[in-house]
GROMACS .gro file of C-alpha atoms in nm:
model
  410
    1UNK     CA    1  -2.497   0.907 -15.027
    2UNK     CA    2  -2.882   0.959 -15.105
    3UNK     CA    3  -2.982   1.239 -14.881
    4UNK     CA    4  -3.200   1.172 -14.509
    5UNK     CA    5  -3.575   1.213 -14.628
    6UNK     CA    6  -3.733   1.464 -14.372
    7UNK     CA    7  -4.081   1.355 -14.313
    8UNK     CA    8  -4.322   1.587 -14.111
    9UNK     CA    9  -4.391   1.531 -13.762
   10UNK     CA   10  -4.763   1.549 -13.795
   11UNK     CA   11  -4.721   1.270 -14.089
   12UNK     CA   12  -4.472   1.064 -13.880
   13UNK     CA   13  -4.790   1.059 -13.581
   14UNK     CA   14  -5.040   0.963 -13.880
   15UNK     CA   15  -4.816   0.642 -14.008
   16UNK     CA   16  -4.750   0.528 -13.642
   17UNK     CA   17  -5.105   0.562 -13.532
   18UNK     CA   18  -5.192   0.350 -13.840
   19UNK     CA   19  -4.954   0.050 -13.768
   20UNK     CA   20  -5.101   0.028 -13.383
   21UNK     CA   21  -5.459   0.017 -13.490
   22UNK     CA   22  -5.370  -0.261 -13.765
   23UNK     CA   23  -5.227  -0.491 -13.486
   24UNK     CA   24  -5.579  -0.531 -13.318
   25UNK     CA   25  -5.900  -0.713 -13.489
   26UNK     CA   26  -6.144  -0.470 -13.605
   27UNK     CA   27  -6.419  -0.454 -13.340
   28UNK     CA   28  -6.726  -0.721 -13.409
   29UNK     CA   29  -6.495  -0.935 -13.620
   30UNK     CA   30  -6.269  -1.235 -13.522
   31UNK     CA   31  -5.891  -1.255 -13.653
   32UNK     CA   32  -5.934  -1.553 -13.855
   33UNK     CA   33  -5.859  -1.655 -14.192
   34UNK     CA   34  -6.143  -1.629 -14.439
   35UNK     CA   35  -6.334  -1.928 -14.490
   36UNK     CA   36  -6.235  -2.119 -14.802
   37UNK     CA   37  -6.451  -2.086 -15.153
   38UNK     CA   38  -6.640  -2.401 -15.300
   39UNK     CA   39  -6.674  -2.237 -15.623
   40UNK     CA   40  -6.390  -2.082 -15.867
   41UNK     CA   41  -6.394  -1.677 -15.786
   42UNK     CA   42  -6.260  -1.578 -16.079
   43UNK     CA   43  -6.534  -1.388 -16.303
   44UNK     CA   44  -6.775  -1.461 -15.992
   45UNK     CA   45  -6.977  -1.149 -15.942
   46UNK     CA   46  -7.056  -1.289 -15.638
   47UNK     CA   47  -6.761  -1.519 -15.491
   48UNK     CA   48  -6.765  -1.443 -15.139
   49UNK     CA   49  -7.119  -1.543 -15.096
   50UNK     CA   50  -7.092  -1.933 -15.097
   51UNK     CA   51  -6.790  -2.070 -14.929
   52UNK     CA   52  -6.720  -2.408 -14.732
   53UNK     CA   53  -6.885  -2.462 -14.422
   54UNK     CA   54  -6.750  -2.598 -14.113
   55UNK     CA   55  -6.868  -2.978 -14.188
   56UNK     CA   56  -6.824  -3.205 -14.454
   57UNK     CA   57  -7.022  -3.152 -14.770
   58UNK     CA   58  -7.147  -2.784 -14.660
   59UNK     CA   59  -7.137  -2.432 -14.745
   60UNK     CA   60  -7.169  -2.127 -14.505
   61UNK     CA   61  -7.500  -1.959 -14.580
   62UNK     CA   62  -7.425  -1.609 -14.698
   63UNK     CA   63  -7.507  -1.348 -14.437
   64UNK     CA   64  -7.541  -1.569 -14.157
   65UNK     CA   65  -7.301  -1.633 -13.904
   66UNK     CA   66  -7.138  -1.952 -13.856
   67UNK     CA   67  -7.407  -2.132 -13.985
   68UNK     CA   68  -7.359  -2.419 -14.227
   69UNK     CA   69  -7.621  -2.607 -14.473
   70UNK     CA   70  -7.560  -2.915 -14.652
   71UNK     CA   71  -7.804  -3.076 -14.950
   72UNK     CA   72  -7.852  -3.447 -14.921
   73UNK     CA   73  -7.985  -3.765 -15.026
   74UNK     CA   74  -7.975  -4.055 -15.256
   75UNK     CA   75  -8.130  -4.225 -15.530
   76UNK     CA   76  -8.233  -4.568 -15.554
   77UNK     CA   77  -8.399  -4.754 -15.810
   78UNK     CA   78  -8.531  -5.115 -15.742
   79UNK     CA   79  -8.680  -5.419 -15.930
   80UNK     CA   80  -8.869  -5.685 -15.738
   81UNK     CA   81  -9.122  -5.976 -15.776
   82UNK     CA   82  -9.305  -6.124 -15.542
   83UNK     CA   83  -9.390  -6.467 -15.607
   84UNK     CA   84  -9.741  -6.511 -15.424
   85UNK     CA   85  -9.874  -6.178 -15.359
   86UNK     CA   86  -9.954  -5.879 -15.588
   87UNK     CA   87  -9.958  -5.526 -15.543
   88UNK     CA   88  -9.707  -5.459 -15.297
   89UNK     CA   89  -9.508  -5.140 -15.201
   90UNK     CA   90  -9.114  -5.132 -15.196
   91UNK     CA   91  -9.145  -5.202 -14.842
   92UNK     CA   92  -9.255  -5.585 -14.753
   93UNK     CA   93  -9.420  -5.629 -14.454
   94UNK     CA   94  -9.536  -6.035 -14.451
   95UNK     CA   95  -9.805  -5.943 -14.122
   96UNK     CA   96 -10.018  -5.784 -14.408
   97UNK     CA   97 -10.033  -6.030 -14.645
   98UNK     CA   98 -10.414  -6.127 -14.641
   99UNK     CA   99 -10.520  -5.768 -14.626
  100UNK     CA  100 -10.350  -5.555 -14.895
  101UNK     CA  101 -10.319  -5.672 -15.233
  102UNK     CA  102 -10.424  -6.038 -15.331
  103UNK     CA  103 -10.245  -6.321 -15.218
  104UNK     CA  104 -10.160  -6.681 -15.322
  105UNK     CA  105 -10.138  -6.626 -15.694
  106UNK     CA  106  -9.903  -6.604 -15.974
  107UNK     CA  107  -9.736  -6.263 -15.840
  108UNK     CA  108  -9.597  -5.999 -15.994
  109UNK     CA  109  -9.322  -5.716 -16.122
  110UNK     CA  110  -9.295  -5.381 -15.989
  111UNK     CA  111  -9.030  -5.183 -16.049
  112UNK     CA  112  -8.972  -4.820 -15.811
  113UNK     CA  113  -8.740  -4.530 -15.724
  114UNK     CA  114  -8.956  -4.403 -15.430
  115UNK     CA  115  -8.699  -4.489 -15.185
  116UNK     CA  116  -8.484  -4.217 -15.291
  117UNK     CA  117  -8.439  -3.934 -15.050
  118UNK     CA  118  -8.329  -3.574 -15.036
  119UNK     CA  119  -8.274  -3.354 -14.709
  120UNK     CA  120  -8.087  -3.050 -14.549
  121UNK     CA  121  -7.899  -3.050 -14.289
  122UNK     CA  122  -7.809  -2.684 -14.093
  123UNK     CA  123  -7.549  -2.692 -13.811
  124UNK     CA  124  -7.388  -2.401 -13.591
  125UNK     CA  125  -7.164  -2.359 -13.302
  126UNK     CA  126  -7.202  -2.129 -12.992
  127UNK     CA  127  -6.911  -2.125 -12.768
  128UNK     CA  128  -6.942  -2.492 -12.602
  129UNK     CA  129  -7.291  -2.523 -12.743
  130UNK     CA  130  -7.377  -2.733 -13.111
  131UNK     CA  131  -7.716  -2.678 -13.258
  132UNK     CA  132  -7.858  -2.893 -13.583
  133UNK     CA  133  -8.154  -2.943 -13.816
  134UNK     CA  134  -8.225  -3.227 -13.954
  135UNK     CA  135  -8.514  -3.252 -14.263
  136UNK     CA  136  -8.535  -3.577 -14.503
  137UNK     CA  137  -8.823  -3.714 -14.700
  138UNK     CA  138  -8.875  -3.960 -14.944
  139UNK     CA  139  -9.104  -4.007 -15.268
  140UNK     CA  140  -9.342  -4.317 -15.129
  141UNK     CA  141  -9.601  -4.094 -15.012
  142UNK     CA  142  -9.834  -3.920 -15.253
  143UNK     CA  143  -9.563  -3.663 -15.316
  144UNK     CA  144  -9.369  -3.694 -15.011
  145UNK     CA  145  -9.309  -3.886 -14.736
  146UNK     CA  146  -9.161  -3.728 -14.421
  147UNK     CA  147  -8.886  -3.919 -14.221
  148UNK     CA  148  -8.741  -3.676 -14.043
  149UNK     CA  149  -8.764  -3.364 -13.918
  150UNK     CA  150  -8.548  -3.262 -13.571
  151UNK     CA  151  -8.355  -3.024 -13.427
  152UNK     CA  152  -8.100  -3.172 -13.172
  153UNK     CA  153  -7.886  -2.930 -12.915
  154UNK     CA  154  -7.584  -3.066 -12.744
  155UNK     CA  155  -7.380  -2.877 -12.482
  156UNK     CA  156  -7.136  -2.961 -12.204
  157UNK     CA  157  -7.421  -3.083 -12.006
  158UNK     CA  158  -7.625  -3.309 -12.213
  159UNK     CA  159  -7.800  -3.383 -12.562
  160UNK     CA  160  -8.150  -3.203 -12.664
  161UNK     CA  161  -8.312  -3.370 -12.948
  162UNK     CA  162  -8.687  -3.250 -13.031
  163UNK     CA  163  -8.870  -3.365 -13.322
  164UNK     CA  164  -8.973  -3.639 -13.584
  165UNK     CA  165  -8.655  -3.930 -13.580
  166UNK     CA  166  -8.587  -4.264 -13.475
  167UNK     CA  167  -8.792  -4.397 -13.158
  168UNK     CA  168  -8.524  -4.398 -12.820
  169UNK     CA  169  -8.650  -4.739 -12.783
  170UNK     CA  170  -8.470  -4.887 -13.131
  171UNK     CA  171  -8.110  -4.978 -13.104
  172UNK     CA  172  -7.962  -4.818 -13.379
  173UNK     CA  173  -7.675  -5.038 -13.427
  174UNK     CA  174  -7.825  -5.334 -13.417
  175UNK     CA  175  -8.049  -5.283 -13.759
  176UNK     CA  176  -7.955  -5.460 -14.059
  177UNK     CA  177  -7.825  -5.380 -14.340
  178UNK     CA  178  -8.122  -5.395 -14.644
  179UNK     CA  179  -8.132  -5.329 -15.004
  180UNK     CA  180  -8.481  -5.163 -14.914
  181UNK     CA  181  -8.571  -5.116 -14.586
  182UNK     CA  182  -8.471  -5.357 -14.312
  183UNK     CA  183  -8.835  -5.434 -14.225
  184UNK     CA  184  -8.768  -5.792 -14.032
  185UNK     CA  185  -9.039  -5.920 -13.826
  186UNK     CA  186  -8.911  -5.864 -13.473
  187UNK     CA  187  -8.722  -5.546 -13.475
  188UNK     CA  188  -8.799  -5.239 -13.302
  189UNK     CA  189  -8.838  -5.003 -13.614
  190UNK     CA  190  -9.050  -4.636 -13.591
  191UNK     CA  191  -8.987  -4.273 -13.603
  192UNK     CA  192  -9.205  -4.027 -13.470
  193UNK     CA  193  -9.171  -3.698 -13.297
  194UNK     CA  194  -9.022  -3.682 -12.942
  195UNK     CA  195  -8.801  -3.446 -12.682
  196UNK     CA  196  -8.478  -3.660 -12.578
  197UNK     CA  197  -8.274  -3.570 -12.344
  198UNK     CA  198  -7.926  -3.783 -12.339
  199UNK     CA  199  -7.605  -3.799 -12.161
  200UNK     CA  200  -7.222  -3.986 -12.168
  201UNK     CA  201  -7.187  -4.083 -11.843
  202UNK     CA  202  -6.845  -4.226 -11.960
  203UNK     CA  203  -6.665  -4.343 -12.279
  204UNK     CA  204  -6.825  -4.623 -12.299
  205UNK     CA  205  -7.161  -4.552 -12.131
  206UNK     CA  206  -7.471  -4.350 -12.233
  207UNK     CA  207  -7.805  -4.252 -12.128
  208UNK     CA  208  -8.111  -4.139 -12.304
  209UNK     CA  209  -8.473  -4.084 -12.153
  210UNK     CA  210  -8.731  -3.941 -12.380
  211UNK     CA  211  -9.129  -3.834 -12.427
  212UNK     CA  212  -9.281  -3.968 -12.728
  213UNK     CA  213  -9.599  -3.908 -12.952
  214UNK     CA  214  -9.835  -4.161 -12.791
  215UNK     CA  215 -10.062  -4.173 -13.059
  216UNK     CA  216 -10.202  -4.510 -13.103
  217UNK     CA  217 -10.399  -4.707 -13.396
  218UNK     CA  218 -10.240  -5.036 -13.202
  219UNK     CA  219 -10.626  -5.119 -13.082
  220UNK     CA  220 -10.824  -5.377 -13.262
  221UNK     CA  221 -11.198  -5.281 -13.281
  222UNK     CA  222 -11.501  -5.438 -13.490
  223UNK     CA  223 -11.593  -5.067 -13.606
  224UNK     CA  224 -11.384  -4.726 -13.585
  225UNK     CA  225 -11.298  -4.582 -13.243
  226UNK     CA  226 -11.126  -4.277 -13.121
  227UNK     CA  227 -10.771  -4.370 -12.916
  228UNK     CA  228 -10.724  -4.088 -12.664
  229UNK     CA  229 -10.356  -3.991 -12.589
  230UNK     CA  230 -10.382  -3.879 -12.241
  231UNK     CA  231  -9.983  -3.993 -12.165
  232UNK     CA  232  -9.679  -3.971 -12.371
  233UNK     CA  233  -9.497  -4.279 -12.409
  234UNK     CA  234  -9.251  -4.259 -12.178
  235UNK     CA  235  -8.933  -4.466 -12.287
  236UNK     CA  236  -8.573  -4.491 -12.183
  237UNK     CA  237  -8.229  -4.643 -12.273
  238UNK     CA  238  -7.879  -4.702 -12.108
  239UNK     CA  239  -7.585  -4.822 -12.358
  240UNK     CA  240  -7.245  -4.960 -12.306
  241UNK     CA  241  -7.013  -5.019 -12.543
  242UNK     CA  242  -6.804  -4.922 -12.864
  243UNK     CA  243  -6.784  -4.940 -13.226
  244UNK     CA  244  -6.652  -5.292 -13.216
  245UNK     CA  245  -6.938  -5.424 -12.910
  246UNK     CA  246  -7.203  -5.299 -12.725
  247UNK     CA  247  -7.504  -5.373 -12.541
  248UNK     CA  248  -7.828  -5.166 -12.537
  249UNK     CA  249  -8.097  -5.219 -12.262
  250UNK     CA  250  -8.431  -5.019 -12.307
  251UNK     CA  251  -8.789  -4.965 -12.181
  252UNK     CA  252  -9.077  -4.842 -12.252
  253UNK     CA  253  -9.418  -4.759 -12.081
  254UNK     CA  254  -9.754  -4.667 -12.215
  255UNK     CA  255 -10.111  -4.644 -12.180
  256UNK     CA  256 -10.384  -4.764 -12.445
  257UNK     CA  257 -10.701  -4.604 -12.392
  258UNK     CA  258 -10.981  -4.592 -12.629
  259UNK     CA  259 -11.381  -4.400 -12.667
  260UNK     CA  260 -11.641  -4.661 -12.831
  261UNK     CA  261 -11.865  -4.381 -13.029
  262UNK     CA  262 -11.842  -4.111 -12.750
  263UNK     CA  263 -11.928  -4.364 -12.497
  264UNK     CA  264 -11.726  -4.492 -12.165
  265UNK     CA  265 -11.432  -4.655 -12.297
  266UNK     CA  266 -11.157  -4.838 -12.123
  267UNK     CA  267 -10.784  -4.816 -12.078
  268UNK     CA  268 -10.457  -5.025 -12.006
  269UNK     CA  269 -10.106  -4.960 -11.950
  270UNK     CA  270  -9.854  -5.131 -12.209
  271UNK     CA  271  -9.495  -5.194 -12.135
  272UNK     CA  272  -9.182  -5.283 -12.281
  273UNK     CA  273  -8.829  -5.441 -12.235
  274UNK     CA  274  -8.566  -5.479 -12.488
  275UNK     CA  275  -8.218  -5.554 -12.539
  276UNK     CA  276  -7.951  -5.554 -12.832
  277UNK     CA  277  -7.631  -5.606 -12.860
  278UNK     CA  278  -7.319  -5.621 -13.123
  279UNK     CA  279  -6.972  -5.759 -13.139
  280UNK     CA  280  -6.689  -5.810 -13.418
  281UNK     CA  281  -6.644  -6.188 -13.464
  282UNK     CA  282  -6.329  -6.055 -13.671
  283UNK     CA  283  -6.201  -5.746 -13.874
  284UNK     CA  284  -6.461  -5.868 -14.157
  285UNK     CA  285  -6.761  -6.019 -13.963
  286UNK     CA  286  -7.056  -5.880 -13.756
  287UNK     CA  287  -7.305  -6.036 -13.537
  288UNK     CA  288  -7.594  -5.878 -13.410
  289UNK     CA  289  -7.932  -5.890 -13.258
  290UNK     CA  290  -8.213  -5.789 -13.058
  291UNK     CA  291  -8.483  -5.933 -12.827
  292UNK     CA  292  -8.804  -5.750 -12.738
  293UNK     CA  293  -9.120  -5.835 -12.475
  294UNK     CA  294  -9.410  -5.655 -12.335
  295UNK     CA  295  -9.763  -5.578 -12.326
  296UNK     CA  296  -9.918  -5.332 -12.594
  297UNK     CA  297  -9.621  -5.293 -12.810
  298UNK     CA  298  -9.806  -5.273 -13.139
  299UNK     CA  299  -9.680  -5.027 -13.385
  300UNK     CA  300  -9.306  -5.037 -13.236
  301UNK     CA  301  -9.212  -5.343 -13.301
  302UNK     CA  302  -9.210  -5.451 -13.654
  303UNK     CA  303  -9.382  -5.771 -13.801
  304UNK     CA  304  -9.694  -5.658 -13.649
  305UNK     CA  305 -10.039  -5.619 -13.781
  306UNK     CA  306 -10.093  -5.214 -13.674
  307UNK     CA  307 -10.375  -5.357 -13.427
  308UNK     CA  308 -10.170  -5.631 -13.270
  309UNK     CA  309 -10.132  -5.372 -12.920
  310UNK     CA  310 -10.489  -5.507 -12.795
  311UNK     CA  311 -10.826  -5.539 -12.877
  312UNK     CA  312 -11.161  -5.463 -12.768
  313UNK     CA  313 -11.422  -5.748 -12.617
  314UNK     CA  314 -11.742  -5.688 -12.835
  315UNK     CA  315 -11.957  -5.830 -12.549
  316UNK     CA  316 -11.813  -5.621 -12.239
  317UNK     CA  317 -11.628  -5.302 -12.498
  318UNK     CA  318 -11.322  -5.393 -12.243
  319UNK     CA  319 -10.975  -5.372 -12.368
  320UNK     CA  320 -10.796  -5.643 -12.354
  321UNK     CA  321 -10.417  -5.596 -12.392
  322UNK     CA  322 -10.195  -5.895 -12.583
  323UNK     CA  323  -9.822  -5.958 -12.516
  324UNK     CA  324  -9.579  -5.906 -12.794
  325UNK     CA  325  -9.252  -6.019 -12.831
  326UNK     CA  326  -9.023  -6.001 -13.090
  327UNK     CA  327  -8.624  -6.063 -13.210
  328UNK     CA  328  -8.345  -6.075 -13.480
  329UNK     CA  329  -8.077  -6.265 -13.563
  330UNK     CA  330  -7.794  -6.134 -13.803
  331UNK     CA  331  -7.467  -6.164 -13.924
  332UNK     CA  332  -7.252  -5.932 -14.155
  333UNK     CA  333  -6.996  -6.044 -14.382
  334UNK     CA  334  -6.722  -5.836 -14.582
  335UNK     CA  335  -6.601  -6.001 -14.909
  336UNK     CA  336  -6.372  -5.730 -14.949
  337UNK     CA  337  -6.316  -5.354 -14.888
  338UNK     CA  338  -6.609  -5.336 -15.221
  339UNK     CA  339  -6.904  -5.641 -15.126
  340UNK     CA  340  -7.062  -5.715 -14.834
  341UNK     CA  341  -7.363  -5.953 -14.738
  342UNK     CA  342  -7.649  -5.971 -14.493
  343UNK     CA  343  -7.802  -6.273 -14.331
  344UNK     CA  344  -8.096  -6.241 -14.093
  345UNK     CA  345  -8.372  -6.361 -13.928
  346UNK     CA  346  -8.672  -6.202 -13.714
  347UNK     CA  347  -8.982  -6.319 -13.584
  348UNK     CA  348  -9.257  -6.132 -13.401
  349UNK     CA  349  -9.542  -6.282 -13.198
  350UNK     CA  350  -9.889  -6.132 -13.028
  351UNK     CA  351 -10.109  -6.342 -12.799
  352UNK     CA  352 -10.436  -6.490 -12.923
  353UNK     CA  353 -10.738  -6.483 -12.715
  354UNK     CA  354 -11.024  -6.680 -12.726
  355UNK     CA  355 -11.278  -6.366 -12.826
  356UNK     CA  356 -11.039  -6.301 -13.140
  357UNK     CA  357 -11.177  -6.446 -13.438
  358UNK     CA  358 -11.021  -6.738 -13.659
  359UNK     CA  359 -10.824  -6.496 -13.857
  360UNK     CA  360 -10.669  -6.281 -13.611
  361UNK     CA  361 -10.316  -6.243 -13.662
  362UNK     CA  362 -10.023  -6.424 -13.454
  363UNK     CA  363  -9.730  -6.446 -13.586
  364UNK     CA  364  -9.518  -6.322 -13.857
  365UNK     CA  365  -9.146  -6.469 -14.005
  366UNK     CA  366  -8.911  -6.298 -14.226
  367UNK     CA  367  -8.536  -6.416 -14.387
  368UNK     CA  368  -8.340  -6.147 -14.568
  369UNK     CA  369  -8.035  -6.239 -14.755
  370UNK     CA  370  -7.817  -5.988 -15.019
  371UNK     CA  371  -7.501  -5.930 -15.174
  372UNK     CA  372  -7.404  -5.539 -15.167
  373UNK     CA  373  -7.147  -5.437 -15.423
  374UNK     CA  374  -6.955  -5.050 -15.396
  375UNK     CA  375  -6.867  -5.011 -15.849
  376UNK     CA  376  -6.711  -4.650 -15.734
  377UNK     CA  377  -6.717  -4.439 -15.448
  378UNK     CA  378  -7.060  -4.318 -15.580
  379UNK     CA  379  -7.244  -4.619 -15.713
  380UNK     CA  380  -7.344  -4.947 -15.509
  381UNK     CA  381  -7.524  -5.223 -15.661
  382UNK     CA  382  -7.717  -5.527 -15.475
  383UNK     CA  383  -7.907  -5.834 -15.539
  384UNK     CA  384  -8.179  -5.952 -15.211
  385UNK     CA  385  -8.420  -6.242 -15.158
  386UNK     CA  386  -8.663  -6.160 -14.891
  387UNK     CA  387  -8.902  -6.426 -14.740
  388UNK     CA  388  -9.155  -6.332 -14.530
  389UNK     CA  389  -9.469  -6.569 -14.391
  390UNK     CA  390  -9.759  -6.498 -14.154
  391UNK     CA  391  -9.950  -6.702 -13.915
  392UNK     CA  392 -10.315  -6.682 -13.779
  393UNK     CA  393 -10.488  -6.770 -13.461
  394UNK     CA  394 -10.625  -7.085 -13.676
  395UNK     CA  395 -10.300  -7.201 -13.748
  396UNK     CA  396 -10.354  -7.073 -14.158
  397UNK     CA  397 -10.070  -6.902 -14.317
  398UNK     CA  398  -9.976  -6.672 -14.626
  399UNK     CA  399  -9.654  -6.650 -14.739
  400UNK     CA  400  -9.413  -6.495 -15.019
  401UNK     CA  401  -9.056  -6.504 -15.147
  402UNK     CA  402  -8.935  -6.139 -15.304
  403UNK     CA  403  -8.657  -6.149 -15.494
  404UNK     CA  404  -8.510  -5.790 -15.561
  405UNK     CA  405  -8.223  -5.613 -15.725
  406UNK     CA  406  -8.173  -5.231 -15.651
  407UNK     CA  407  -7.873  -4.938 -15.738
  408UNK     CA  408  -7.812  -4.633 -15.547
  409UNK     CA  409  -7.635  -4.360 -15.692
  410UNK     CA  410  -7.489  -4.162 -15.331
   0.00000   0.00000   0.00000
């Protein structure tokens, strides 16, 4: 037999003092498994610094703690000609033909990748509490175009978000689906900076009331003015529903207010109701729509010349506010788990008075149709015919057909 080692008492303390401290978590750090690597550590001088964050597509940002980034975006290319309008912008908007570009000719051939995007996206967690940032831009501004820019805070007793992002009066899932952007006459279609506050009051039932940049160029005037923003907008929704239905009612109120040259001005209150709604017609078809009325909408509702809110009596400098109203029409259809198509239909509509002259706008039209095909998981492919017409208080019209084919890599 081997003989009995004899270790030292004072030794025998040591080793035993050791194994109790290793069975609790070193103070400051939790006693969880190390996050997982997104690169190969092998030969990394540096492994440990970038590893997988705690959302899809993100990485933990060395030295902080907890908090994950993610890198963004897309990049689209389209072709497009318009058949009776000329210099026009990826984005068609048929309430300004007449006033950008010329109109009623032979067209024209553009071809663009400004609608590509990029952004960053930085989440963390806090106990019960989620915190996010939110950045995008695109390249159809001089350099850059800024989307979005929010930071949203949701805890056990309610969603924050403050910031630049979609207005809380659009209904989010009732916009179409567009080879560009969805721009159809009718639909309620802005971002701009606001503090939300929302809440579930259910499964199936949420809340949102929110402040929003009042800001206002929704005034028609014979010669500049400055529009004073004395108010927020003050807007609210309530939905109910689920991903296969829903309904979305929402309002909005506002006040128009204008300063002829430093002189007395005048103001109104605008106001706003809309409604939208969804529902699966079957596992492969979607119907959808919206329906939107008020006084001194302007800029929400798209289809809209920006000064189709009111306009100012030359005679009297009173403002006069117009009614809008506006609505889509759409249905989805799935081909197959790899092409889908659009069909839809908006109009929007502001009041003529008699002061407005001949060429005032009133009403604009648009049809979108496309075919949207996934080649990989990476790679979809689409062809689109956009027709869009306008309509003035004289009962003359412009119109134009686009037809458009586009790829987006992402």
């Amino acid at each position: 037999m081997l003989p009995a080692l004899t270790i030292p008492v004072r030794i025998r303390m040591r080793i035993a003092s050791l194994l109790l401290l290793s069975s609790f978590p070193s103070a400051g750090f939790a006693a969880e498994p190390a996050a997982e690597p997104t690169r190969d550590p092998v030969g990394d001088l540096k492994a440990e610094a970038v590893m997988r964050g705690d959302f899809p597509g993100s990485f933990a940002v060395p030295g902080s703690s907890g908090v994950s980034l993610a890198i963004g975006g897309f990049f689209k290319t389209l072709a497009f000609h318009d058949t009776q309008a000329e210099g026009r912008e990826a984005v068609f908007l048929p309430a300004l033909l007449g006033g950008i570009g010329r109109d009623d000719v032979d067209g024209t051939t553009s071809l663009t990748a400004e609608l590509s995007r990029i952004n960053l996206d930085v989440r963390a967690t806090d106990g019960e509490d989620k915190m996010r940032g939110y950045v995008e831009f695109d390249f159809s501004g001089d350099l850059f175009k800024w989307r979005h820019g929010y930071l949203t805070w949701n805890g056990p007793h309610g969603d924050v978000l403050a910031g630049k992002s979609w207005s809380t009066f659009m209904d989010l899932q009732a916009v179409p689906d567009g080879l560009g952007e969805p721009t159809v006459s009718g639909l309620v279609f802005t971002r701009q900076a606001q503090f939300r506050y929302g809440r579930s009051l259910s499964d199936e039932v949420k809340f949102a009331v929110a402040i929003e940049d009042p800001a206002s160029n929704d005034v028609l005037a014979a010669e500049p003015v400055l529009t004073r923003t004395g108010f927020p907008d003050l807007i609210a929704n309530l939905n109910f529903g689920t991903k296969e239905r829903h309904v979305q009612v929402g309002g909005i109120l506002r006040t128009l207010e204008y300063d002829p040259n430093g002189e007395p001005g005048d103001s109104e209150n605008g106001w706003g109701l809309s409604l939208g709604a969804h529902t699966m017609l079957s596992e492969r078809d979607r119907l959808y729509g919206t329906f939107t009325f008020g006084n001194g909408l302007g800029r929400y509702l798209v289809g809209f010349t920006p000064t189709a809110g009111a306009f100012i009596d030359q005679t009297t400098n009173d403002l006069i506010i117009r009614q809008n109203v506006g609505g889509i029409a759409g249905i989805r259809h799935e081909w197959s788990d790899a092409a889908r198509s659009s069909l839809v239909f908006g109009l929007a509509e502001a009041e003529n008075d008699d002061r407005q002259p001949p060429e005032a706008f009133h009403q604009s039209s648009f049809v979108l149709a496309n075919l949207l095909c996934s080649v990989n998981r990476y790679l979809t492919a689409g062809v689109e015919l956009d027709y869009g017409k306008r309509e003035n208080r004289d009962g003359s019209d412009l119109d134009n057909l686009r037809i458009m084919f586009g790829m987006q890599l992402f």
